[in-house]
Amino acid sequence: IMVKLGRRFKYSIIIPAFIVTLILVYKLKWDSSLQTAVYNEQEEIWKWYNYTEDNLNGPKVSMDDPRVIQKVKNFLIKPLDNKLKYSTDHSYRLSNPEVKDPSMGQAEKIRNILQNRRNGFFIEAGALDGETRSNTLYFEKYLNWTGLLIEPDPLNFIEIMKRNRRAWLSPTCLSINPYPDVVLFEQNRNMGKIAVKGAKVTGTTVNVQCFPFYSYLLALNITHVDYFSLDIEGLELDVLKTIPFKDINIETLSVEFAHVPGGKNAVSEYMFSQGYIIDSEVTHPDWLANDFIFTKM
Ligand SMILES: *[C@@H]1O[C@H](CO)[C@@H](O)[C@H](O)[C@H]1NC(C)=O
Ligand SMILES: *[C@@H]1O[C@H](CO)[C@@H](O)[C@H](O)[C@H]1NC(C)=O
Ligand SMILES: *[C@@H]1O[C@H](CO)[C@@H](O)[C@H](O)[C@H]1NC(C)=O
């Protein structure tokens, strides 16, 4: 009887001790894998902003130069192909999945113009985190569109990567000139912008590679865009002036006009000269939207 009791006692110690050890080992492993994930995130993101000098920037470089097109391709992440896996089944990881349309009304206007078109292609410049006030998420989620999300700020770009958008991603900016260029970008959450030469720069900055709009289209081998959302805090008109509208077909646009130096008339007049009319305006009392919706004449 004594022997049996002793054995039982032994097991009553050994088994719980074994379980506790197992838990500790797993916890340790999990913690260290978490740390590697965070570390790799930083590494992965900064890799995109670490430029080596090539001769493919500046006024002498053409936006349809095959070397530029190849370079754009190197700055494009295929839909759901980023190296940081935020879920194995590629499901959306949204902060507010219950919000059907996080845009401030732009998406609804475009949806009405295009009559709930399915399988379209969008380009959104100033994509922020890919969810907050996103003008394109609805199209992707409910109408099976795909597209290209362009966002220069590394802090925002990493957030886009986490959301598993079914779109191409690019940690770059639309050039305000008809050639590729590296610019100084002022990081300021949803109000970040390209620092124009001569202007006083405040806050954190980062160097960002910009490409002309047309170079992205050539890299993606497309000439048709169903909806282009342009919200880049003041340089919208400069970007629009780089676009060869006669060579491509952009069916609808939303363009923020609030910060454009020439004012909203400068934007509407230029777009009129390119064959577009104003469908409507989208405004928001808290200045969260001040957009023209353009369609073709
Ligand atoms: C930047 O690139 C250089 C050369 O390609 C490399 O040696 C360096 O480690 C990179 N830095 C970062 C932060 O990725
Ligand atoms: C959704 O779009 C993809 C292309 O992006 C296409 O292959 C697929 O057939 C579409 N699905 C439906 C249900 O329209
Ligand atoms: C580009 O697209 C056209 C049709 O839209 C296709 O015929 C051509 O093969 C594509 N080129 C490449 C390089 O994918």
PDB file of N, CA and C in Angstrom, residues 206-280:
ATOM      1  N   VAL A 206      10.490  61.784 -44.671  1.00  0.00           N
ATOM      2  CA  VAL A 206      11.070  60.564 -45.202  1.00  0.00           C
ATOM      3  C   VAL A 206      11.213  60.761 -46.709  1.00  0.00           C
ATOM      4  N   ASN A 207      12.249  60.176 -47.285  1.00  0.00           N
ATOM      5  CA  ASN A 207      12.393  60.235 -48.736  1.00  0.00           C
ATOM      6  C   ASN A 207      11.496  59.199 -49.376  1.00  0.00           C
ATOM      7  N   VAL A 208      10.763  59.612 -50.392  1.00  0.00           N
ATOM      8  CA  VAL A 208       9.848  58.677 -51.047  1.00  0.00           C
ATOM      9  C   VAL A 208      10.027  58.748 -52.565  1.00  0.00           C
ATOM     10  N   GLN A 209       9.957  57.579 -53.190  1.00  0.00           N
ATOM     11  CA  GLN A 209      10.030  57.515 -54.647  1.00  0.00           C
ATOM     12  C   GLN A 209       8.658  57.819 -55.238  1.00  0.00           C
ATOM     13  N   CYS A 210       8.608  58.770 -56.164  1.00  0.00           N
ATOM     14  CA  CYS A 210       7.359  59.079 -56.874  1.00  0.00           C
ATOM     15  C   CYS A 210       7.475  58.650 -58.335  1.00  0.00           C
ATOM     16  N   PHE A 211       6.360  58.222 -58.885  1.00  0.00           N
ATOM     17  CA  PHE A 211       6.291  57.911 -60.306  1.00  0.00           C
ATOM     18  C   PHE A 211       5.093  58.638 -60.911  1.00  0.00           C
ATOM     19  N   PRO A 212       5.201  59.011 -62.194  1.00  0.00           N
ATOM     20  CA  PRO A 212       4.024  59.599 -62.846  1.00  0.00           C
ATOM     21  C   PRO A 212       2.892  58.563 -62.932  1.00  0.00           C
ATOM     22  N   PHE A 213       1.666  59.050 -62.867  1.00  0.00           N
ATOM     23  CA  PHE A 213       0.473  58.202 -62.935  1.00  0.00           C
ATOM     24  C   PHE A 213       0.567  57.204 -64.101  1.00  0.00           C
ATOM     25  N   TYR A 214       0.964  57.711 -65.251  1.00  0.00           N
ATOM     26  CA  TYR A 214       0.995  56.873 -66.461  1.00  0.00           C
ATOM     27  C   TYR A 214       1.973  55.704 -66.327  1.00  0.00           C
ATOM     28  N   SER A 215       3.057  55.907 -65.594  1.00  0.00           N
ATOM     29  CA  SER A 215       4.042  54.831 -65.431  1.00  0.00           C
ATOM     30  C   SER A 215       3.444  53.636 -64.683  1.00  0.00           C
ATOM     31  N   TYR A 216       2.576  53.917 -63.694  1.00  0.00           N
ATOM     32  CA  TYR A 216       1.905  52.816 -62.964  1.00  0.00           C
ATOM     33  C   TYR A 216       1.006  52.032 -63.918  1.00  0.00           C
ATOM     34  N   LEU A 217       0.287  52.772 -64.789  1.00  0.00           N
ATOM     35  CA  LEU A 217      -0.616  52.090 -65.720  1.00  0.00           C
ATOM     36  C   LEU A 217       0.166  51.194 -66.670  1.00  0.00           C
ATOM     37  N   LEU A 218       1.309  51.709 -67.134  1.00  0.00           N
ATOM     38  CA  LEU A 218       2.136  50.901 -68.032  1.00  0.00           C
ATOM     39  C   LEU A 218       2.671  49.670 -67.293  1.00  0.00           C
ATOM     40  N   ALA A 219       3.056  49.853 -66.046  1.00  0.00           N
ATOM     41  CA  ALA A 219       3.585  48.727 -65.262  1.00  0.00           C
ATOM     42  C   ALA A 219       2.501  47.669 -65.027  1.00  0.00           C
ATOM     43  N   LEU A 220       1.276  48.129 -64.875  1.00  0.00           N
ATOM     44  CA  LEU A 220       0.161  47.195 -64.652  1.00  0.00           C
ATOM     45  C   LEU A 220      -0.437  46.699 -65.978  1.00  0.00           C
ATOM     46  N   ASN A 221       0.062  47.246 -67.063  1.00  0.00           N
ATOM     47  CA  ASN A 221      -0.433  46.905 -68.403  1.00  0.00           C
ATOM     48  C   ASN A 221      -1.943  47.143 -68.537  1.00  0.00           C
ATOM     49  N   ILE A 222      -2.382  48.306 -68.104  1.00  0.00           N
ATOM     50  CA  ILE A 222      -3.791  48.652 -68.264  1.00  0.00           C
ATOM     51  C   ILE A 222      -3.904  50.062 -68.872  1.00  0.00           C
ATOM     52  N   THR A 223      -5.020  50.307 -69.527  1.00  0.00           N
ATOM     53  CA  THR A 223      -5.255  51.650 -70.062  1.00  0.00           C
ATOM     54  C   THR A 223      -6.594  52.176 -69.585  1.00  0.00           C
ATOM     55  N   HIS A 224      -7.331  51.324 -68.879  1.00  0.00           N
ATOM     56  CA  HIS A 224      -8.675  51.688 -68.432  1.00  0.00           C
ATOM     57  C   HIS A 224      -8.760  51.640 -66.908  1.00  0.00           C
ATOM     58  N   VAL A 225      -9.257  52.736 -66.317  1.00  0.00           N
ATOM     59  CA  VAL A 225      -9.452  52.801 -64.868  1.00  0.00           C
ATOM     60  C   VAL A 225     -10.898  53.231 -64.635  1.00  0.00           C
ATOM     61  N   ASP A 226     -11.634  52.458 -63.880  1.00  0.00           N
ATOM     62  CA  ASP A 226     -13.046  52.793 -63.647  1.00  0.00           C
ATOM     63  C   ASP A 226     -13.197  53.980 -62.698  1.00  0.00           C
ATOM     64  N   TYR A 227     -12.303  54.038 -61.691  1.00  0.00           N
ATOM     65  CA  TYR A 227     -12.428  55.107 -60.685  1.00  0.00           C
ATOM     66  C   TYR A 227     -11.041  55.446 -60.138  1.00  0.00           C
ATOM     67  N   PHE A 228     -10.727  56.736 -60.194  1.00  0.00           N
ATOM     68  CA  PHE A 228      -9.454  57.223 -59.644  1.00  0.00           C
ATOM     69  C   PHE A 228      -9.775  58.172 -58.502  1.00  0.00           C
ATOM     70  N   SER A 229      -9.335  57.819 -57.299  1.00  0.00           N
ATOM     71  CA  SER A 229      -9.556  58.649 -56.116  1.00  0.00           C
ATOM     72  C   SER A 229      -8.258  59.367 -55.778  1.00  0.00           C
ATOM     73  N   LEU A 230      -8.307  60.686 -55.815  1.00  0.00           N
ATOM     74  CA  LEU A 230      -7.090  61.489 -55.623  1.00  0.00           C
ATOM     75  C   LEU A 230      -7.261  62.429 -54.445  1.00  0.00           C
ATOM     76  N   ASP A 231      -6.498  62.167 -53.401  1.00  0.00           N
ATOM     77  CA  ASP A 231      -6.589  62.976 -52.185  1.00  0.00           C
ATOM     78  C   ASP A 231      -5.195  63.045 -51.580  1.00  0.00           C
ATOM     79  N   ILE A 232      -4.420  64.049 -51.992  1.00  0.00           N
ATOM     80  CA  ILE A 232      -3.022  64.098 -51.571  1.00  0.00           C
ATOM     81  C   ILE A 232      -2.659  65.450 -50.963  1.00  0.00           C
ATOM     82  N   GLU A 233      -3.633  66.094 -50.373  1.00  0.00           N
ATOM     83  CA  GLU A 233      -3.398  67.271 -49.540  1.00  0.00           C
ATOM     84  C   GLU A 233      -2.780  68.477 -50.247  1.00  0.00           C
ATOM     85  N   GLY A 234      -3.274  68.778 -51.443  1.00  0.00           N
ATOM     86  CA  GLY A 234      -2.922  70.065 -52.037  1.00  0.00           C
ATOM     87  C   GLY A 234      -2.270  70.026 -53.411  1.00  0.00           C
ATOM     88  N   LEU A 235      -1.658  68.883 -53.776  1.00  0.00           N
ATOM     89  CA  LEU A 235      -0.945  68.840 -55.047  1.00  0.00           C
ATOM     90  C   LEU A 235      -1.736  68.087 -56.127  1.00  0.00           C
ATOM     91  N   GLU A 236      -3.062  67.993 -55.912  1.00  0.00           N
ATOM     92  CA  GLU A 236      -3.913  67.239 -56.825  1.00  0.00           C
ATOM     93  C   GLU A 236      -3.806  67.739 -58.266  1.00  0.00           C
ATOM     94  N   LEU A 237      -3.858  69.084 -58.436  1.00  0.00           N
ATOM     95  CA  LEU A 237      -3.835  69.635 -59.791  1.00  0.00           C
ATOM     96  C   LEU A 237      -2.503  69.341 -60.487  1.00  0.00           C
ATOM     97  N   ASP A 238      -1.419  69.412 -59.733  1.00  0.00           N
ATOM     98  CA  ASP A 238      -0.101  69.101 -60.311  1.00  0.00           C
ATOM     99  C   ASP A 238      -0.073  67.667 -60.844  1.00  0.00           C
ATOM    100  N   VAL A 239      -0.650  66.751 -60.063  1.00  0.00           N
ATOM    101  CA  VAL A 239      -0.698  65.347 -60.501  1.00  0.00           C
ATOM    102  C   VAL A 239      -1.585  65.200 -61.730  1.00  0.00           C
ATOM    103  N   LEU A 240      -2.765  65.834 -61.707  1.00  0.00           N
ATOM    104  CA  LEU A 240      -3.681  65.713 -62.847  1.00  0.00           C
ATOM    105  C   LEU A 240      -3.017  66.189 -64.141  1.00  0.00           C
ATOM    106  N   LYS A 241      -2.187  67.237 -64.027  1.00  0.00           N
ATOM    107  CA  LYS A 241      -1.533  67.791 -65.221  1.00  0.00           C
ATOM    108  C   LYS A 241      -0.478  66.856 -65.810  1.00  0.00           C
ATOM    109  N   THR A 242      -0.060  65.834 -65.068  1.00  0.00           N
ATOM    110  CA  THR A 242       0.925  64.884 -65.620  1.00  0.00           C
ATOM    111  C   THR A 242       0.249  63.761 -66.401  1.00  0.00           C
ATOM    112  N   ILE A 243      -1.095  63.664 -66.307  1.00  0.00           N
ATOM    113  CA  ILE A 243      -1.792  62.494 -66.862  1.00  0.00           C
ATOM    114  C   ILE A 243      -2.123  62.704 -68.344  1.00  0.00           C
ATOM    115  N   PRO A 244      -1.665  61.797 -69.205  1.00  0.00           N
ATOM    116  CA  PRO A 244      -2.020  61.910 -70.634  1.00  0.00           C
ATOM    117  C   PRO A 244      -3.430  61.351 -70.858  1.00  0.00           C
ATOM    118  N   PHE A 245      -4.439  62.190 -70.579  1.00  0.00           N
ATOM    119  CA  PHE A 245      -5.833  61.727 -70.616  1.00  0.00           C
ATOM    120  C   PHE A 245      -6.236  61.165 -71.983  1.00  0.00           C
ATOM    121  N   LYS A 246      -5.567  61.625 -73.033  1.00  0.00           N
ATOM    122  CA  LYS A 246      -5.957  61.151 -74.363  1.00  0.00           C
ATOM    123  C   LYS A 246      -5.489  59.710 -74.626  1.00  0.00           C
ATOM    124  N   ASP A 247      -4.507  59.255 -73.854  1.00  0.00           N
ATOM    125  CA  ASP A 247      -3.982  57.905 -74.084  1.00  0.00           C
ATOM    126  C   ASP A 247      -4.625  56.841 -73.210  1.00  0.00           C
ATOM    127  N   ILE A 248      -5.367  57.279 -72.206  1.00  0.00           N
ATOM    128  CA  ILE A 248      -5.964  56.319 -71.280  1.00  0.00           C
ATOM    129  C   ILE A 248      -7.416  56.688 -71.027  1.00  0.00           C
ATOM    130  N   ASN A 249      -8.143  55.787 -70.411  1.00  0.00           N
ATOM    131  CA  ASN A 249      -9.552  56.044 -70.149  1.00  0.00           C
ATOM    132  C   ASN A 249      -9.834  55.919 -68.654  1.00  0.00           C
ATOM    133  N   ILE A 250      -9.941  57.078 -67.997  1.00  0.00           N
ATOM    134  CA  ILE A 250     -10.339  57.090 -66.598  1.00  0.00           C
ATOM    135  C   ILE A 250     -11.803  57.502 -66.582  1.00  0.00           C
ATOM    136  N   GLU A 251     -12.682  56.596 -66.192  1.00  0.00           N
ATOM    137  CA  GLU A 251     -14.115  56.901 -66.321  1.00  0.00           C
ATOM    138  C   GLU A 251     -14.629  57.887 -65.293  1.00  0.00           C
ATOM    139  N   THR A 252     -14.237  57.701 -64.042  1.00  0.00           N
ATOM    140  CA  THR A 252     -14.705  58.609 -62.987  1.00  0.00           C
ATOM    141  C   THR A 252     -13.543  58.975 -62.065  1.00  0.00           C
ATOM    142  N   LEU A 253     -13.656  60.142 -61.451  1.00  0.00           N
ATOM    143  CA  LEU A 253     -12.641  60.565 -60.485  1.00  0.00           C
ATOM    144  C   LEU A 253     -13.318  61.243 -59.299  1.00  0.00           C
ATOM    145  N   SER A 254     -12.695  61.109 -58.132  1.00  0.00           N
ATOM    146  CA  SER A 254     -12.995  62.053 -57.055  1.00  0.00           C
ATOM    147  C   SER A 254     -11.682  62.757 -56.760  1.00  0.00           C
ATOM    148  N   VAL A 255     -11.744  64.083 -56.680  1.00  0.00           N
ATOM    149  CA  VAL A 255     -10.539  64.882 -56.487  1.00  0.00           C
ATOM    150  C   VAL A 255     -10.762  65.855 -55.344  1.00  0.00           C
ATOM    151  N   GLU A 256      -9.935  65.753 -54.326  1.00  0.00           N
ATOM    152  CA  GLU A 256     -10.065  66.713 -53.241  1.00  0.00           C
ATOM    153  C   GLU A 256      -9.545  68.066 -53.723  1.00  0.00           C
ATOM    154  N   PHE A 257     -10.336  69.116 -53.476  1.00  0.00           N
ATOM    155  CA  PHE A 257      -9.917  70.432 -53.965  1.00  0.00           C
ATOM    156  C   PHE A 257      -9.566  71.394 -52.835  1.00  0.00           C
ATOM    157  N   ALA A 258      -9.827  71.009 -51.593  1.00  0.00           N
ATOM    158  CA  ALA A 258      -9.743  71.957 -50.486  1.00  0.00           C
ATOM    159  C   ALA A 258      -8.375  72.613 -50.329  1.00  0.00           C
ATOM    160  N   HIS A 259      -7.295  71.882 -50.621  1.00  0.00           N
ATOM    161  CA  HIS A 259      -5.959  72.428 -50.355  1.00  0.00           C
ATOM    162  C   HIS A 259      -5.223  72.858 -51.618  1.00  0.00           C
ATOM    163  N   VAL A 260      -5.919  72.791 -52.773  1.00  0.00           N
ATOM    164  CA  VAL A 260      -5.257  73.161 -54.029  1.00  0.00           C
ATOM    165  C   VAL A 260      -5.040  74.675 -54.051  1.00  0.00           C
ATOM    166  N   PRO A 261      -3.805  75.132 -54.295  1.00  0.00           N
ATOM    167  CA  PRO A 261      -3.505  76.564 -54.258  1.00  0.00           C
ATOM    168  C   PRO A 261      -4.397  77.411 -55.172  1.00  0.00           C
ATOM    169  N   GLY A 262      -4.664  76.968 -56.375  1.00  0.00           N
ATOM    170  CA  GLY A 262      -5.508  77.748 -57.290  1.00  0.00           C
ATOM    171  C   GLY A 262      -6.992  77.699 -56.953  1.00  0.00           C
ATOM    172  N   GLY A 263      -7.345  76.894 -55.932  1.00  0.00           N
ATOM    173  CA  GLY A 263      -8.745  76.787 -55.548  1.00  0.00           C
ATOM    174  C   GLY A 263      -9.497  75.796 -56.418  1.00  0.00           C
ATOM    175  N   LYS A 264     -10.781  75.611 -56.095  1.00  0.00           N
ATOM    176  CA  LYS A 264     -11.547  74.573 -56.780  1.00  0.00           C
ATOM    177  C   LYS A 264     -11.788  74.878 -58.249  1.00  0.00           C
ATOM    178  N   ASN A 265     -11.854  76.190 -58.592  1.00  0.00           N
ATOM    179  CA  ASN A 265     -12.066  76.524 -60.002  1.00  0.00           C
ATOM    180  C   ASN A 265     -10.915  76.065 -60.883  1.00  0.00           C
ATOM    181  N   ALA A 266      -9.718  76.167 -60.340  1.00  0.00           N
ATOM    182  CA  ALA A 266      -8.545  75.731 -61.114  1.00  0.00           C
ATOM    183  C   ALA A 266      -8.663  74.247 -61.446  1.00  0.00           C
ATOM    184  N   VAL A 267      -9.152  73.477 -60.489  1.00  0.00           N
ATOM    185  CA  VAL A 267      -9.301  72.030 -60.705  1.00  0.00           C
ATOM    186  C   VAL A 267     -10.397  71.755 -61.729  1.00  0.00           C
ATOM    187  N   SER A 268     -11.568  72.391 -61.550  1.00  0.00           N
ATOM    188  CA  SER A 268     -12.685  72.081 -62.455  1.00  0.00           C
ATOM    189  C   SER A 268     -12.399  72.567 -63.871  1.00  0.00           C
ATOM    190  N   GLU A 269     -11.733  73.721 -63.984  1.00  0.00           N
ATOM    191  CA  GLU A 269     -11.417  74.231 -65.325  1.00  0.00           C
ATOM    192  C   GLU A 269     -10.441  73.313 -66.051  1.00  0.00           C
ATOM    193  N   TYR A 270      -9.442  72.846 -65.311  1.00  0.00           N
ATOM    194  CA  TYR A 270      -8.476  71.954 -65.957  1.00  0.00           C
ATOM    195  C   TYR A 270      -9.156  70.655 -66.405  1.00  0.00           C
ATOM    196  N   MET A 271      -9.981  70.095 -65.529  1.00  0.00           N
ATOM    197  CA  MET A 271     -10.649  68.833 -65.873  1.00  0.00           C
ATOM    198  C   MET A 271     -11.617  69.028 -67.040  1.00  0.00           C
ATOM    199  N   PHE A 272     -12.254  70.178 -67.084  1.00  0.00           N
ATOM    200  CA  PHE A 272     -13.139  70.491 -68.208  1.00  0.00           C
ATOM    201  C   PHE A 272     -12.344  70.471 -69.514  1.00  0.00           C
ATOM    202  N   SER A 273     -11.149  71.057 -69.467  1.00  0.00           N
ATOM    203  CA  SER A 273     -10.296  71.087 -70.672  1.00  0.00           C
ATOM    204  C   SER A 273      -9.870  69.684 -71.093  1.00  0.00           C
ATOM    205  N   GLN A 274      -9.971  68.727 -70.175  1.00  0.00           N
ATOM    206  CA  GLN A 274      -9.601  67.347 -70.503  1.00  0.00           C
ATOM    207  C   GLN A 274     -10.824  66.467 -70.784  1.00  0.00           C
ATOM    208  N   GLY A 275     -11.993  67.097 -70.863  1.00  0.00           N
ATOM    209  CA  GLY A 275     -13.194  66.358 -71.252  1.00  0.00           C
ATOM    210  C   GLY A 275     -14.035  65.837 -70.103  1.00  0.00           C
ATOM    211  N   TYR A 276     -13.883  66.437 -68.936  1.00  0.00           N
ATOM    212  CA  TYR A 276     -14.663  65.965 -67.783  1.00  0.00           C
ATOM    213  C   TYR A 276     -15.632  67.044 -67.296  1.00  0.00           C
ATOM    214  N   ILE A 277     -16.748  66.599 -66.776  1.00  0.00           N
ATOM    215  CA  ILE A 277     -17.689  67.517 -66.130  1.00  0.00           C
ATOM    216  C   ILE A 277     -17.870  67.101 -64.668  1.00  0.00           C
ATOM    217  N   ILE A 278     -18.322  68.092 -63.882  1.00  0.00           N
ATOM    218  CA  ILE A 278     -18.569  67.808 -62.473  1.00  0.00           C
ATOM    219  C   ILE A 278     -19.918  67.112 -62.354  1.00  0.00           C
ATOM    220  N   ASP A 279     -19.908  65.933 -61.780  1.00  0.00           N
ATOM    221  CA  ASP A 279     -21.164  65.244 -61.489  1.00  0.00           C
ATOM    222  C   ASP A 279     -21.773  65.817 -60.224  1.00  0.00           C
ATOM    223  N   SER A 280     -20.911  66.026 -59.223  1.00  0.00           N
ATOM    224  CA  SER A 280     -21.389  66.502 -57.919  1.00  0.00           C
ATOM    225  C   SER A 280     -20.194  66.870 -57.052  1.00  0.00           C
TER     226      SER A 280
END
